[in-house]
Coordinates of C-alpha atoms in Angstrom, one line a residue:
M295 CA 4.0 -15.7 -2.3
R296 CA 0.6 -15.0 -3.6
R297 CA 0.4 -12.7 -6.6
L298 CA -3.0 -11.1 -7.6
I299 CA -4.1 -9.4 -10.9
L300 CA -6.3 -6.7 -10.9
L301 CA -8.5 -6.4 -14.1
F302 CA -8.3 -3.1 -16.1
T303 CA -11.3 -1.1 -15.3
P304 CA -13.3 -0.4 -18.7
L305 CA -12.4 2.8 -20.1
C306 CA -15.2 5.3 -20.7
L307 CA -14.2 7.0 -24.1
L308 CA -16.2 10.1 -24.8
A309 CA -16.6 11.2 -28.3
Q310 CA -15.2 14.8 -29.1
D311 CA -17.1 17.1 -31.3
A312 CA -15.7 18.2 -34.7
P313 CA -13.9 21.7 -34.4
K314 CA -16.0 24.5 -35.4
S315 CA -14.9 27.1 -38.2
A316 CA -13.3 30.4 -37.2
A317 CA -16.6 32.3 -38.4
S318 CA -19.1 30.1 -36.6
A319 CA -16.9 30.3 -33.5
E320 CA -16.9 34.0 -33.6
E321 CA -20.8 34.1 -34.1
S322 CA -21.5 31.4 -31.4
I323 CA -21.5 32.1 -27.8
V324 CA -20.5 29.0 -25.6
V325 CA -22.5 28.9 -22.3
E326 CA -21.2 26.7 -19.6
P327 CA -23.7 24.6 -17.9
P328 CA -24.3 25.8 -14.2
F329 CA -23.6 22.5 -12.9
H330 CA -22.6 19.0 -13.8
S331 CA -23.9 15.7 -12.1
S332 CA -23.6 12.1 -12.6
V333 CA -24.8 9.2 -10.5
E334 CA -24.7 5.4 -11.2
I335 CA -26.9 3.0 -9.1
G336 CA -26.9 -0.7 -9.7
Y337 CA -27.4 -4.3 -8.1
R338 CA -24.8 -6.8 -8.1
W339 CA -25.8 -10.4 -8.0
L340 CA -23.3 -13.4 -6.9
G341 CA -23.5 -16.8 -8.4
Q342 CA -23.3 -20.1 -6.3
M343 CA -19.9 -20.1 -4.4
H344 CA -17.8 -23.1 -5.2
G345 CA -15.0 -23.9 -2.9
S346 CA -13.6 -21.8 0.0
F347 CA -15.5 -18.8 0.9
N348 CA -13.0 -17.6 3.2
T349 CA -10.3 -17.5 0.3
Y350 CA -12.9 -15.7 -1.8
R351 CA -13.4 -13.0 0.9
S352 CA -9.7 -12.8 1.5
V353 CA -8.7 -12.3 -2.2
V354 CA -12.0 -10.5 -3.7
N355 CA -14.5 -9.8 -0.9
L356 CA -17.2 -8.5 -3.2
G357 CA -20.8 -9.1 -1.8
E358 CA -24.2 -8.5 -3.7
G359 CA -26.9 -6.3 -3.1
P360 CA -27.7 -2.6 -4.2
R361 CA -24.8 -0.4 -4.9
L362 CA -24.1 3.4 -5.4
L363 CA -21.3 2.8 -7.8
N364 CA -20.4 6.2 -8.5
F365 CA -21.7 9.8 -7.9
D366 CA -20.3 13.3 -9.0
F367 CA -21.6 16.5 -8.5
S368 CA -20.0 20.0 -9.5
M369 CA -21.2 23.3 -9.8
A370 CA -20.0 26.9 -10.4
P371 CA -22.4 29.3 -9.0
S372 CA -20.2 32.4 -8.9
H373 CA -21.7 33.3 -5.6
K374 CA -20.0 35.9 -3.2
W375 CA -19.2 33.0 -0.8
I376 CA -18.3 30.3 -3.3
D377 CA -16.9 29.9 -6.9
S378 CA -16.8 26.3 -7.3
F379 CA -18.1 23.2 -5.3
E380 CA -17.6 19.5 -6.1
V381 CA -18.8 16.2 -4.4
R382 CA -17.5 12.9 -5.6
A383 CA -18.5 9.3 -3.9
A384 CA -17.7 5.6 -5.1
N385 CA -18.5 1.9 -4.1
W386 CA -21.1 2.7 -1.4
G387 CA -23.6 0.2 -0.2
G388 CA -21.2 -2.8 1.2
D389 CA -18.2 -2.7 -1.0
P390 CA -14.8 -3.2 0.9
Y391 CA -13.6 0.0 -0.2
N392 CA -15.6 3.1 -0.4
T393 CA -14.6 6.9 -0.7
A394 CA -16.2 10.2 -0.7
T395 CA -14.4 13.7 -1.3
L396 CA -15.8 17.4 -1.2
R397 CA -14.1 20.4 -2.7
A398 CA -15.1 24.0 -2.2
V399 CA -13.2 27.0 -3.4
K400 CA -13.8 30.9 -3.3
Q401 CA -10.7 32.4 -5.3
G402 CA -8.4 34.5 -3.2
A403 CA -10.6 33.5 0.0
Y404 CA -10.4 29.9 0.9
R405 CA -10.0 26.4 -0.2
L406 CA -11.8 23.6 1.6
N407 CA -11.0 19.7 1.0
V408 CA -12.9 16.9 2.9
D409 CA -11.7 13.2 2.3
Y410 CA -13.3 10.0 3.6
R411 CA -12.0 6.4 3.1
N412 CA -13.5 3.2 4.4
I413 CA -11.8 -0.2 4.1
Q414 CA -13.0 -3.5 5.2
Y415 CA -10.0 -5.9 5.7
F416 CA -10.7 -9.7 5.7
N417 CA -7.9 -12.3 5.9
A418 CA -8.6 -16.1 7.0
L419 CA -6.4 -18.2 4.5
P420 CA -6.2 -21.7 6.1
T421 CA -2.7 -22.0 5.0
F422 CA -1.5 -19.0 6.9
A423 CA -0.1 -19.3 10.3
N424 CA -1.3 -22.8 10.7
P425 CA 1.0 -25.3 12.4
F426 CA -1.4 -28.0 11.9
L427 CA -1.9 -27.9 8.3
E428 CA -0.2 -31.2 7.6
T429 CA -2.6 -32.9 9.9
G430 CA -5.8 -31.6 8.1
V431 CA -6.7 -28.8 10.2
L432 CA -7.8 -26.0 8.1
Q433 CA -8.0 -22.9 10.6
S434 CA -5.6 -20.2 10.7
Q435 CA -4.2 -19.0 13.8
R436 CA -3.9 -15.5 12.7
T437 CA -7.2 -14.0 11.1
F438 CA -8.6 -10.6 10.6
D439 CA -11.9 -9.3 10.0
T440 CA -11.7 -5.7 10.7
V441 CA -12.8 -2.3 9.2
R442 CA -10.5 0.9 9.0
R443 CA -12.0 4.5 8.5
Y444 CA -9.9 7.5 7.4
S445 CA -11.3 11.2 7.4
D446 CA -9.5 14.3 6.7
V447 CA -10.5 18.1 6.7
E448 CA -8.3 21.0 5.7
L449 CA -9.3 24.5 5.3
E450 CA -6.6 27.0 3.7
L451 CA -7.3 30.6 3.8
L452 CA -6.1 33.3 1.2
P453 CA -4.8 30.7 -1.4
N454 CA -2.4 32.1 -4.0
R455 CA -1.6 34.9 -1.5
R456 CA 1.9 35.5 0.2
F457 CA 0.5 34.2 3.5
Q458 CA -1.6 31.2 3.5
P459 CA -2.8 30.1 7.0
F460 CA -4.2 26.6 7.2
V461 CA -6.0 24.4 9.8
G462 CA -6.8 20.7 9.5
Y463 CA -8.0 17.7 11.4
T464 CA -7.5 14.0 10.7
H465 CA -9.3 10.9 12.1
T466 CA -8.1 7.2 11.6
S467 CA -9.8 4.3 13.6
G468 CA -10.0 0.5 13.3
S469 CA -12.1 -2.1 14.8
G470 CA -12.9 -5.7 14.4
L471 CA -12.4 -9.5 15.6
G472 CA -9.8 -12.1 14.6
V473 CA -7.6 -14.9 16.1
T474 CA -4.4 -14.5 17.7
P475 CA -1.9 -16.8 19.5
Y476 CA -1.8 -16.4 23.3
V477 CA 1.9 -17.1 23.8
L478 CA 3.3 -18.7 27.0
S479 CA 6.6 -20.7 27.8
F480 CA 6.4 -24.0 26.0
N481 CA 3.2 -23.6 24.4
E482 CA 0.8 -21.3 22.1
Y483 CA -2.8 -21.1 22.2
P484 CA -5.1 -19.5 19.4
V485 CA -7.7 -17.5 20.9
S486 CA -10.2 -14.9 19.8
T487 CA -9.3 -11.3 19.9
D488 CA -11.0 -8.0 19.8
L489 CA -9.1 -5.0 18.2
R490 CA -9.8 -1.3 18.7
D491 CA -7.3 1.7 17.8
R492 CA -8.0 5.6 16.9
T493 CA -5.8 8.6 16.3
D494 CA -7.1 12.2 16.3
T495 CA -4.7 14.8 14.7
V496 CA -5.3 18.6 14.9
R497 CA -2.9 20.8 13.1
G498 CA -2.5 24.4 11.8
G499 CA 0.1 26.8 10.3
V500 CA 1.0 29.3 7.5
R501 CA 2.7 28.9 4.1
I502 CA 4.8 31.6 3.0
E503 CA 5.2 32.3 -0.7
T504 CA 7.6 34.5 -2.4
S505 CA 8.9 34.7 -6.0
R506 CA 12.1 32.7 -4.9
A507 CA 11.1 30.8 -1.7
H508 CA 8.5 28.9 0.1
V509 CA 8.1 28.2 3.8
T510 CA 5.7 26.0 5.5
L511 CA 5.4 26.3 9.3
E512 CA 3.1 23.7 10.8
Q513 CA 2.2 22.9 14.6
G514 CA 0.0 20.1 15.6
G515 CA -0.9 17.6 18.1
Y516 CA -2.6 14.1 18.3
N517 CA -4.0 11.6 20.8
F518 CA -4.0 8.0 19.9
S519 CA -5.3 4.7 21.6
D520 CA -4.6 1.0 20.9
D521 CA -6.7 -1.6 22.6
Q522 CA -6.7 -5.4 22.4
R523 CA -8.5 -7.9 24.2
V524 CA -7.7 -11.6 24.0
F525 CA -10.2 -14.1 25.5
T526 CA -11.7 -17.5 25.5
T527 CA -13.7 -19.7 27.9
D528 CA -13.1 -23.0 25.9
R529 CA -10.7 -25.7 26.9
N530 CA -7.5 -25.2 24.4
V531 CA -4.4 -27.7 24.5
G532 CA -2.5 -25.3 22.2
N533 CA 0.1 -26.1 19.5
R534 CA 2.2 -28.5 21.5
T535 CA 1.4 -32.2 20.5
T536 CA 3.6 -33.8 23.3
P537 CA 3.6 -33.8 27.1
F538 CA 6.1 -31.5 28.9
S539 CA 7.8 -33.3 31.6
G540 CA 4.9 -35.9 31.9
Q541 CA 2.3 -33.0 32.0
T542 CA -0.3 -31.9 29.4
L543 CA -0.3 -28.0 29.3
V544 CA -3.7 -26.8 28.7
L545 CA -5.7 -23.3 28.7
N546 CA -9.0 -23.3 30.1
N547 CA -9.9 -19.7 30.1
V548 CA -8.1 -16.3 29.6
E549 CA -8.8 -12.6 29.4
Q550 CA -6.1 -10.2 28.3
L551 CA -6.6 -6.4 28.3
Y552 CA -4.0 -4.6 26.5
D553 CA -4.2 -0.9 26.4
I554 CA -1.9 1.9 24.9
T555 CA -2.8 5.6 25.0
G556 CA -0.7 8.4 24.2
K557 CA -0.5 12.2 23.1
A558 CA 1.9 14.4 21.6
M559 CA 2.6 17.8 20.2
Y560 CA 4.8 18.0 16.9
S561 CA 6.5 21.0 15.0
K562 CA 7.4 20.8 11.4
V563 CA 9.2 23.2 9.0
H564 CA 9.7 22.8 5.1
A565 CA 11.3 25.2 3.0
T566 CA 12.4 25.6 -0.7
A567 CA 14.4 28.4 -2.2
N568 CA 15.6 29.5 -5.6
P569 CA 18.4 32.0 -4.9
T570 CA 19.6 32.1 -8.7
S571 CA 18.5 30.4 -11.9
W572 CA 21.2 27.9 -11.6
F573 CA 20.7 26.8 -7.8
D574 CA 17.8 25.3 -5.8
L575 CA 17.8 24.1 -2.3
Y576 CA 15.3 22.8 0.1
G577 CA 15.2 21.6 3.9
Q578 CA 12.9 20.2 6.4
F579 CA 12.7 19.3 9.9
L580 CA 10.3 17.5 12.4
F581 CA 10.2 16.9 16.0
V582 CA 7.8 15.2 18.0
Q583 CA 7.8 13.7 21.5
P584 CA 4.8 11.4 22.4
K585 CA 4.1 10.3 26.1
I586 CA 2.8 6.8 25.9
E587 CA 1.1 5.0 28.7
T588 CA 0.9 1.2 28.6
N589 CA -1.4 -1.1 31.0
L590 CA -1.7 -4.9 30.7
N591 CA -4.1 -6.8 32.7
E592 CA -4.2 -10.6 32.5
S593 CA -5.8 -13.5 34.0
A594 CA -5.6 -17.2 32.8
Q595 CA -6.4 -20.6 34.3
G596 CA -5.5 -24.0 33.3
L597 CA -1.9 -25.9 33.6
F598 CA 1.2 -24.0 32.7
A599 CA 4.9 -24.3 33.1
Q600 CA 8.0 -22.6 33.6
N601 CA 11.9 -23.6 33.5
P602 CA 14.1 -22.8 35.2
P603 CA 13.1 -23.8 37.8
L604 CA 10.7 -26.5 36.6
Q605 CA 7.5 -25.6 37.9
F606 CA 3.7 -26.2 37.2
F607 CA 0.9 -23.8 38.1
P608 CA -2.8 -23.7 37.7
S609 CA -3.2 -20.0 37.1
R610 CA -1.6 -16.8 36.2
T611 CA -2.3 -13.2 36.9
F612 CA -0.2 -10.5 35.5
L613 CA -0.5 -6.7 36.0
F614 CA 1.8 -4.1 34.1
A615 CA 2.0 -0.5 33.7
A616 CA 4.5 1.6 32.2
T617 CA 5.2 5.3 31.1
A618 CA 7.7 6.2 28.3
K619 CA 8.6 9.3 26.3
Q620 CA 9.6 8.7 22.6
P621 CA 11.4 11.8 21.1
H622 CA 11.7 11.6 17.5
T623 CA 13.6 13.8 15.2
R624 CA 13.7 13.9 11.3
A625 CA 15.7 16.4 9.3
G626 CA 16.6 16.5 5.6
A627 CA 18.4 18.9 3.2
G628 CA 19.4 19.1 -0.4
F629 CA 20.3 21.1 -3.5
E630 CA 20.2 21.1 -7.1
L631 CA 23.3 22.9 -8.9
R632 CA 23.2 23.6 -12.7
P633 CA 26.7 25.1 -13.2
F634 CA 26.2 24.5 -17.0
R635 CA 23.5 24.1 -19.5
R636 CA 24.0 20.3 -19.9
L637 CA 25.0 19.4 -16.2
R638 CA 22.8 18.9 -13.1
I639 CA 24.2 18.0 -9.6
L640 CA 21.8 16.8 -7.0
D641 CA 22.6 16.4 -3.5
S642 CA 20.4 15.1 -0.4
W643 CA 20.8 14.1 3.2
V644 CA 18.3 12.7 5.6
T645 CA 18.8 11.9 9.2
D646 CA 16.1 10.0 11.4
R647 CA 16.5 9.6 15.2
L648 CA 14.0 7.7 17.6
H649 CA 14.6 7.0 21.3
T650 CA 12.4 5.4 23.9
A651 CA 13.0 6.1 27.4
S652 CA 11.3 3.7 29.6
S653 CA 12.2 1.7 32.9
L654 CA 11.3 -1.7 31.6
D655 CA 12.1 -1.5 27.8
R656 CA 14.5 0.0 25.5
L657 CA 14.7 1.3 22.0
D658 CA 17.4 3.6 20.3
Y659 CA 17.2 3.8 16.4
N660 CA 19.4 6.1 14.4
Y661 CA 19.3 6.3 10.5
S662 CA 21.2 8.7 8.2
H663 CA 21.2 8.6 4.3
H664 CA 23.2 10.7 1.9
Q665 CA 23.1 10.8 -1.9
I666 CA 24.8 12.7 -4.6
E667 CA 24.5 12.2 -8.3
A668 CA 25.0 14.0 -11.6
L669 CA 23.2 14.2 -14.8
V670 CA 24.9 15.1 -18.1
E671 CA 23.2 15.9 -21.1
V672 CA 25.8 14.3 -23.7
T673 CA 23.5 15.4 -26.6
D674 CA 19.9 16.5 -26.9
R675 CA 18.9 12.8 -27.0
L676 CA 21.4 11.0 -24.6
T677 CA 21.6 11.7 -20.7
L678 CA 24.1 9.8 -18.6
R679 CA 23.5 9.6 -14.7
G680 CA 26.2 8.6 -12.0
G681 CA 26.2 8.9 -8.4
H682 CA 26.9 7.5 -4.9
R683 CA 24.6 6.7 -1.9
I684 CA 25.7 5.8 1.6
V685 CA 23.2 4.5 4.4
W686 CA 24.3 4.2 8.0
G687 CA 23.0 3.7 11.3
D688 CA 22.7 2.0 14.7
S689 CA 19.9 0.6 17.1
R690 CA 19.7 -1.0 20.3
T691 CA 16.7 -2.9 21.7
R692 CA 15.7 -5.7 24.0
T693 CA 16.5 -9.2 22.7
P694 CA 13.6 -11.6 21.7
E695 CA 12.6 -14.3 24.0
L696 CA 14.3 -17.0 21.8
A697 CA 17.7 -15.1 22.1
A698 CA 20.5 -17.2 23.6
V699 CA 21.5 -14.3 25.9
P700 CA 18.9 -12.1 27.2
G701 CA 19.3 -8.2 27.7
L702 CA 20.0 -5.6 25.1
E703 CA 21.0 -6.3 21.6
S704 CA 22.9 -3.9 19.3
S705 CA 22.7 -3.9 15.6
E706 CA 24.5 -1.5 12.9
L707 CA 23.5 -0.5 9.2
K708 CA 26.2 0.1 7.0
R709 CA 25.8 0.2 3.0
Q710 CA 27.2 2.1 0.1
T711 CA 25.7 2.0 -3.3
A712 CA 27.0 3.0 -6.7
L713 CA 24.2 4.7 -9.1
M714 CA 24.4 4.7 -12.8
G715 CA 21.6 5.4 -15.6
V716 CA 21.1 5.9 -19.3
A717 CA 18.2 7.9 -21.0
Y718 CA 18.0 7.9 -24.7
R719 CA 15.3 9.8 -26.6
A720 CA 15.0 9.2 -30.5
A721 CA 12.8 11.9 -31.7
Q722 CA 9.3 11.6 -30.3
K723 CA 8.8 8.0 -31.1
L724 CA 11.4 6.0 -29.0
T725 CA 12.5 6.5 -25.3
F726 CA 14.9 4.2 -23.5
N727 CA 15.9 4.3 -19.9
V728 CA 18.3 2.2 -17.8
D729 CA 19.0 2.5 -14.2
A730 CA 21.4 0.5 -12.2
E731 CA 22.5 0.2 -8.3
I732 CA 25.4 -1.7 -7.2
A733 CA 25.5 -2.1 -3.4
S734 CA 27.9 -3.3 -0.9
G735 CA 27.4 -3.5 3.0
D736 CA 29.0 -4.6 6.1
S737 CA 25.9 -5.2 8.3
A738 CA 22.1 -4.6 8.2
Y739 CA 19.2 -4.3 10.8
F740 CA 17.4 -7.4 9.7
R741 CA 18.5 -10.7 8.2
T742 CA 16.0 -10.0 5.0
S743 CA 17.2 -6.4 4.4
L744 CA 19.0 -5.5 1.2
L745 CA 22.8 -5.6 1.8
N746 CA 24.8 -6.6 -1.0
Y747 CA 22.7 -6.3 -4.1
Q748 CA 22.7 -5.5 -7.8
R749 CA 19.5 -4.0 -9.1
V750 CA 18.8 -2.8 -12.9
R751 CA 15.5 -1.4 -14.2
I752 CA 14.9 -0.9 -18.1
R753 CA 11.9 1.2 -19.4
S754 CA 11.3 1.6 -23.2
R755 CA 8.5 3.2 -24.8
Y756 CA 8.0 3.0 -29.0
Q757 CA 5.4 4.8 -30.8
V758 CA 5.0 2.5 -33.8
R759 CA 2.3 4.8 -35.3
P760 CA -0.2 7.4 -33.8
S761 CA -2.6 4.7 -33.1
L762 CA -0.1 2.0 -31.8
T763 CA 2.4 2.2 -28.7
L764 CA 4.5 -0.5 -27.6
S765 CA 6.1 -0.3 -24.0
Y766 CA 8.6 -2.4 -22.1
A767 CA 9.7 -2.7 -18.4
G768 CA 12.2 -5.0 -16.9
S769 CA 13.9 -5.4 -13.6
L770 CA 16.5 -7.4 -12.0
L771 CA 17.5 -7.7 -8.1
N772 CA 20.0 -9.9 -7.0
N773 CA 20.7 -9.8 -3.1
D774 CA 23.5 -11.6 -1.0
N775 CA 23.5 -11.3 2.8
P776 CA 26.4 -13.1 4.1
D777 CA 26.1 -13.2 7.9
A778 CA 24.2 -9.7 7.8
R779 CA 23.9 -9.3 11.7
R780 CA 27.0 -11.4 12.6
N781 CA 25.1 -12.9 15.5
A782 CA 24.8 -16.4 14.4
P783 CA 27.6 -17.4 11.9
G784 CA 26.3 -19.6 9.0
L785 CA 22.6 -19.0 10.0
D786 CA 22.3 -15.4 8.9
D787 CA 23.0 -16.2 5.3
Y788 CA 20.2 -14.9 2.9
D789 CA 19.9 -15.0 -0.8
A790 CA 17.2 -13.7 -3.1
V791 CA 16.9 -13.1 -6.8
S792 CA 13.9 -11.4 -8.5
I793 CA 13.4 -11.1 -12.5
D794 CA 10.6 -9.2 -13.8
N795 CA 9.7 -8.4 -17.4
S796 CA 6.5 -7.0 -18.9
L797 CA 5.4 -6.0 -22.4
T798 CA 2.3 -3.6 -23.0
L799 CA 0.3 -2.7 -26.5
V800 CA -2.1 0.0 -26.8
F801 CA -4.1 0.2 -30.0
A802 CA -6.4 3.3 -30.3
P803 CA -7.0 4.3 -33.9
D804 CA -8.6 7.8 -34.0
N805 CA -7.9 8.3 -30.4
G806 CA -9.9 5.4 -29.2
K807 CA -13.4 6.8 -30.7
R808 CA -14.3 3.4 -32.2
I809 CA -11.9 0.8 -30.7
R810 CA -9.3 0.6 -28.1
V811 CA -7.2 -2.6 -27.6
I812 CA -5.1 -2.9 -24.4
G813 CA -2.7 -5.8 -24.0
E814 CA 0.0 -6.8 -21.3
Y815 CA 2.1 -9.8 -20.7
G816 CA 4.5 -10.2 -17.8
R817 CA 7.0 -13.0 -16.8
L818 CA 8.2 -12.9 -13.2
S819 CA 10.8 -15.2 -11.6
W820 CA 11.5 -15.2 -7.8
R821 CA 13.8 -17.3 -5.6
S822 CA 15.0 -16.9 -1.8
D823 CA 17.0 -19.2 0.3
I824 CA 17.4 -18.5 4.2
L825 CA 17.9 -20.6 7.3
Y826 CA 15.6 -20.2 10.2
L827 CA 15.1 -21.7 13.8
V828 CA 12.3 -23.9 14.6
P829 CA 10.5 -22.3 17.5
Q830 CA 9.6 -25.7 19.4
T831 CA 13.1 -27.1 19.1
L832 CA 15.3 -24.2 18.1
T833 CA 17.0 -26.4 15.6
P834 CA 17.9 -24.7 12.1
E835 CA 15.9 -25.5 9.0
R836 CA 16.2 -24.3 5.4
S837 CA 13.4 -22.2 3.7
L838 CA 13.8 -22.4 -0.1
Y839 CA 11.1 -20.6 -1.9
R840 CA 10.9 -20.6 -5.8
E841 CA 8.1 -19.0 -8.1
N842 CA 8.0 -18.6 -11.8
G843 CA 5.0 -17.0 -12.9
H844 CA 3.1 -15.6 -16.1
S845 CA 0.4 -12.9 -16.1
G846 CA -1.6 -11.6 -18.9
T847 CA -4.3 -8.9 -19.5
L848 CA -6.3 -8.1 -22.5
L849 CA -9.1 -5.6 -22.9
V850 CA -11.0 -4.6 -26.0
D851 CA -13.4 -1.7 -25.7
A852 CA -15.4 -0.7 -29.0
G853 CA -18.3 1.2 -30.0
L854 CA -21.1 -0.3 -31.9
P855 CA -22.6 2.4 -34.3
F856 CA -26.0 1.8 -35.6
R857 CA -26.6 3.5 -39.0
G858 CA -29.3 6.3 -39.2
T859 CA -29.6 6.6 -35.5
K860 CA -27.6 8.1 -32.7
W861 CA -27.9 5.1 -30.6
S862 CA -24.4 3.8 -30.1
P863 CA -23.6 1.4 -27.4
R864 CA -20.1 0.3 -26.1
F865 CA -18.8 -3.1 -25.5
S866 CA -16.0 -4.1 -23.4
A867 CA -14.4 -7.5 -23.0
G868 CA -11.3 -9.2 -21.9
G869 CA -9.8 -10.3 -18.7
S870 CA -6.5 -11.2 -16.5
L871 CA -4.7 -14.2 -15.5
Y872 CA -1.9 -15.5 -13.8
K873 CA -0.1 -18.9 -13.6
S874 CA 2.8 -19.8 -11.6
S875 CA 5.0 -22.7 -10.9
G876 CA 7.4 -23.7 -8.1
S877 CA 7.1 -23.7 -4.3
R878 CA 3.3 -22.7 -4.3
P879 CA 1.8 -23.0 -7.8
T880 CA -1.2 -20.7 -8.2
H881 CA -3.7 -20.2 -11.1
Y882 CA -5.9 -17.0 -11.1
Y883 CA -8.4 -16.2 -13.7
Q884 CA -10.6 -13.2 -14.1
P885 CA -12.5 -12.6 -17.5
M886 CA -15.0 -10.0 -17.8
A887 CA -17.5 -8.4 -20.3
R888 CA -19.5 -5.1 -20.1
V889 CA -22.0 -3.4 -22.2
S890 CA -23.0 0.2 -21.9
A891 CA -26.0 1.8 -24.1
P892 CA -27.9 4.9 -24.1
I893 CA -31.6 4.2 -23.1
A894 CA -32.8 7.9 -22.9
R895 CA -31.5 11.3 -22.9
H896 CA -28.9 11.6 -20.3
M897 CA -29.3 8.2 -19.1
D898 CA -27.1 5.0 -19.9
W899 CA -27.8 1.3 -19.0
N900 CA -24.7 -0.9 -18.0
A901 CA -24.3 -4.5 -17.6
E902 CA -21.2 -6.3 -16.3
W903 CA -20.1 -10.0 -16.0
R904 CA -17.1 -11.0 -13.9
W905 CA -15.8 -14.4 -13.3
W906 CA -13.3 -15.0 -10.4
A907 CA -11.2 -18.3 -9.9
M908 CA -8.3 -19.4 -8.1
N909 CA -6.4 -22.9 -8.0
E910 CA -3.8 -24.1 -5.9
P911 CA -2.6 -27.6 -7.0
F912 CA -0.9 -28.2 -3.7
Y913 CA -3.7 -26.6 -1.4
R914 CA -7.0 -27.6 -3.4
F915 CA -9.0 -26.6 -0.1
E916 CA -8.3 -23.2 -0.8
N917 CA -9.7 -23.1 -4.4
F918 CA -12.7 -21.2 -5.1
R919 CA -14.7 -19.9 -8.5
N920 CA -17.6 -17.8 -8.5
H921 CA -19.2 -15.3 -11.3
Q922 CA -21.1 -12.1 -10.7
M923 CA -23.5 -9.8 -12.6
T924 CA -23.9 -6.0 -12.1
F925 CA -26.8 -4.2 -13.7
S926 CA -26.7 -0.3 -13.2
V927 CA -28.2 2.8 -14.7
R928 CA -26.3 6.0 -15.0
I929 CA -28.0 9.4 -15.0
Y930 CA -26.0 12.6 -16.0
Q931 CA -26.6 16.1 -16.7

């Protein structure tokens, strides 16, 4: 397990003007500026890379070059067509995650929201999905170098009116290259893969608002496609290291085209109501039935085998086409009852049903959830909570290739949970919350699902003084799955224990105008124990994982005033670290320093230094370290 620590972004602390006297406030007229704008443009330099560049990209993936770090523009023109307009953008120019938003509002007429996000995902860790790691091969058999884009547009008409029509459009897409195993009987071959997918959704409806009720009616439809091309022209002996019945299995070339397309219409209803001052209720319903078409075209040459009967063949061609419908219904309802001033009763129910109708495959999935709890205010400072949750369901699907008996496999889900909690408030300085769950189940869908578990969460906050706050958060999870699926007695046992504790300190005298200090320390422990089948031999092996880690974050942000001048730069320094021991020790460090200073009216100069370093004692070939410098100029109005 890999734990990554994200460094606190330095805080921008704005000085506040002293309050004016009542007389001067009456005499003066405050004129709001017609617009506000801010843009920060910079350049990032990377130092010499030491260690694994692929690991650096998998963990950090920040490059060098010019960047638009932040852009913010807003205005209130009070025009007959628009009252307010706002545009924001961040991290453009090559960073792995960039965003842009647009907001436009005309009171009583419309509200327009536009969002865009772009995510570059890279993962090529040598230790991931690598059966030949012990032999010195440092190439993962499951890698990704992809880009995901998300855009959403929604126009709401007549906001804050009783009837509020709306329309929207959402587009998501992904593309890129990678490596994936081409799986055949008795061998697997890592080859190149080309990934493409997209989904386009159009929706519309109306929101109905009254003094005691809200209803949303929405109708929409979407088209989606998922294409994958697996290909190679290089000789590949695969993962099998020994001959099969005296023959060496080999792949000379392959081209596999996998294409899924579909479309669907959906209907959604959501309603809330407040019939009386002591009773609230809500309900929701969703129905969608996509029609899915699947096509697979595959051609491969080499030497392959099947058994029984034992046969060897030099090529294979496979054509597959299928059409399926997948009706999906989801419904839920609940209420909050307040029969007395100090008593609240909450009840919720959800059901989710999914069915795939196909001549070649099968999937039936049913899930239901019901929870009821009561909150009692014993005193103005003490609140007790108690309740019960029951989860049940069943599923049926085609058995995996390694199953002893082919055909359809049935699974059940049955689990009941007792809920408890305590909330204590001592004046305004101390708050203390404890929540606990104790669950007992008969069966679960997956071997690693929660079944018989105990979970405790603790949260506390103490205001030592106006400038000093201490916070604590802790959690314990103990899970025990004895033969959760009852398909392989003695093989399905799964035990897991997780313990997390963290302490946070915030010191900000005078509301942080001169200095602010944020510190956090965390201690975590994780252990899991499960048996699994080795794919090559189908013999059971034990997977025992342990991790004990320490994490820490410290940030000091301070203003550096110069007497007799308004020139007041700010300085931030600190960093984060993580150190763990156990099955996979990992040491991760990220110190930083930043200075920001005004260089002219409405203009600041910023400089930031960061150091990235990760060390793994058992896998030193994945270690990396690098530092980066970023210089930027921020212009604002």
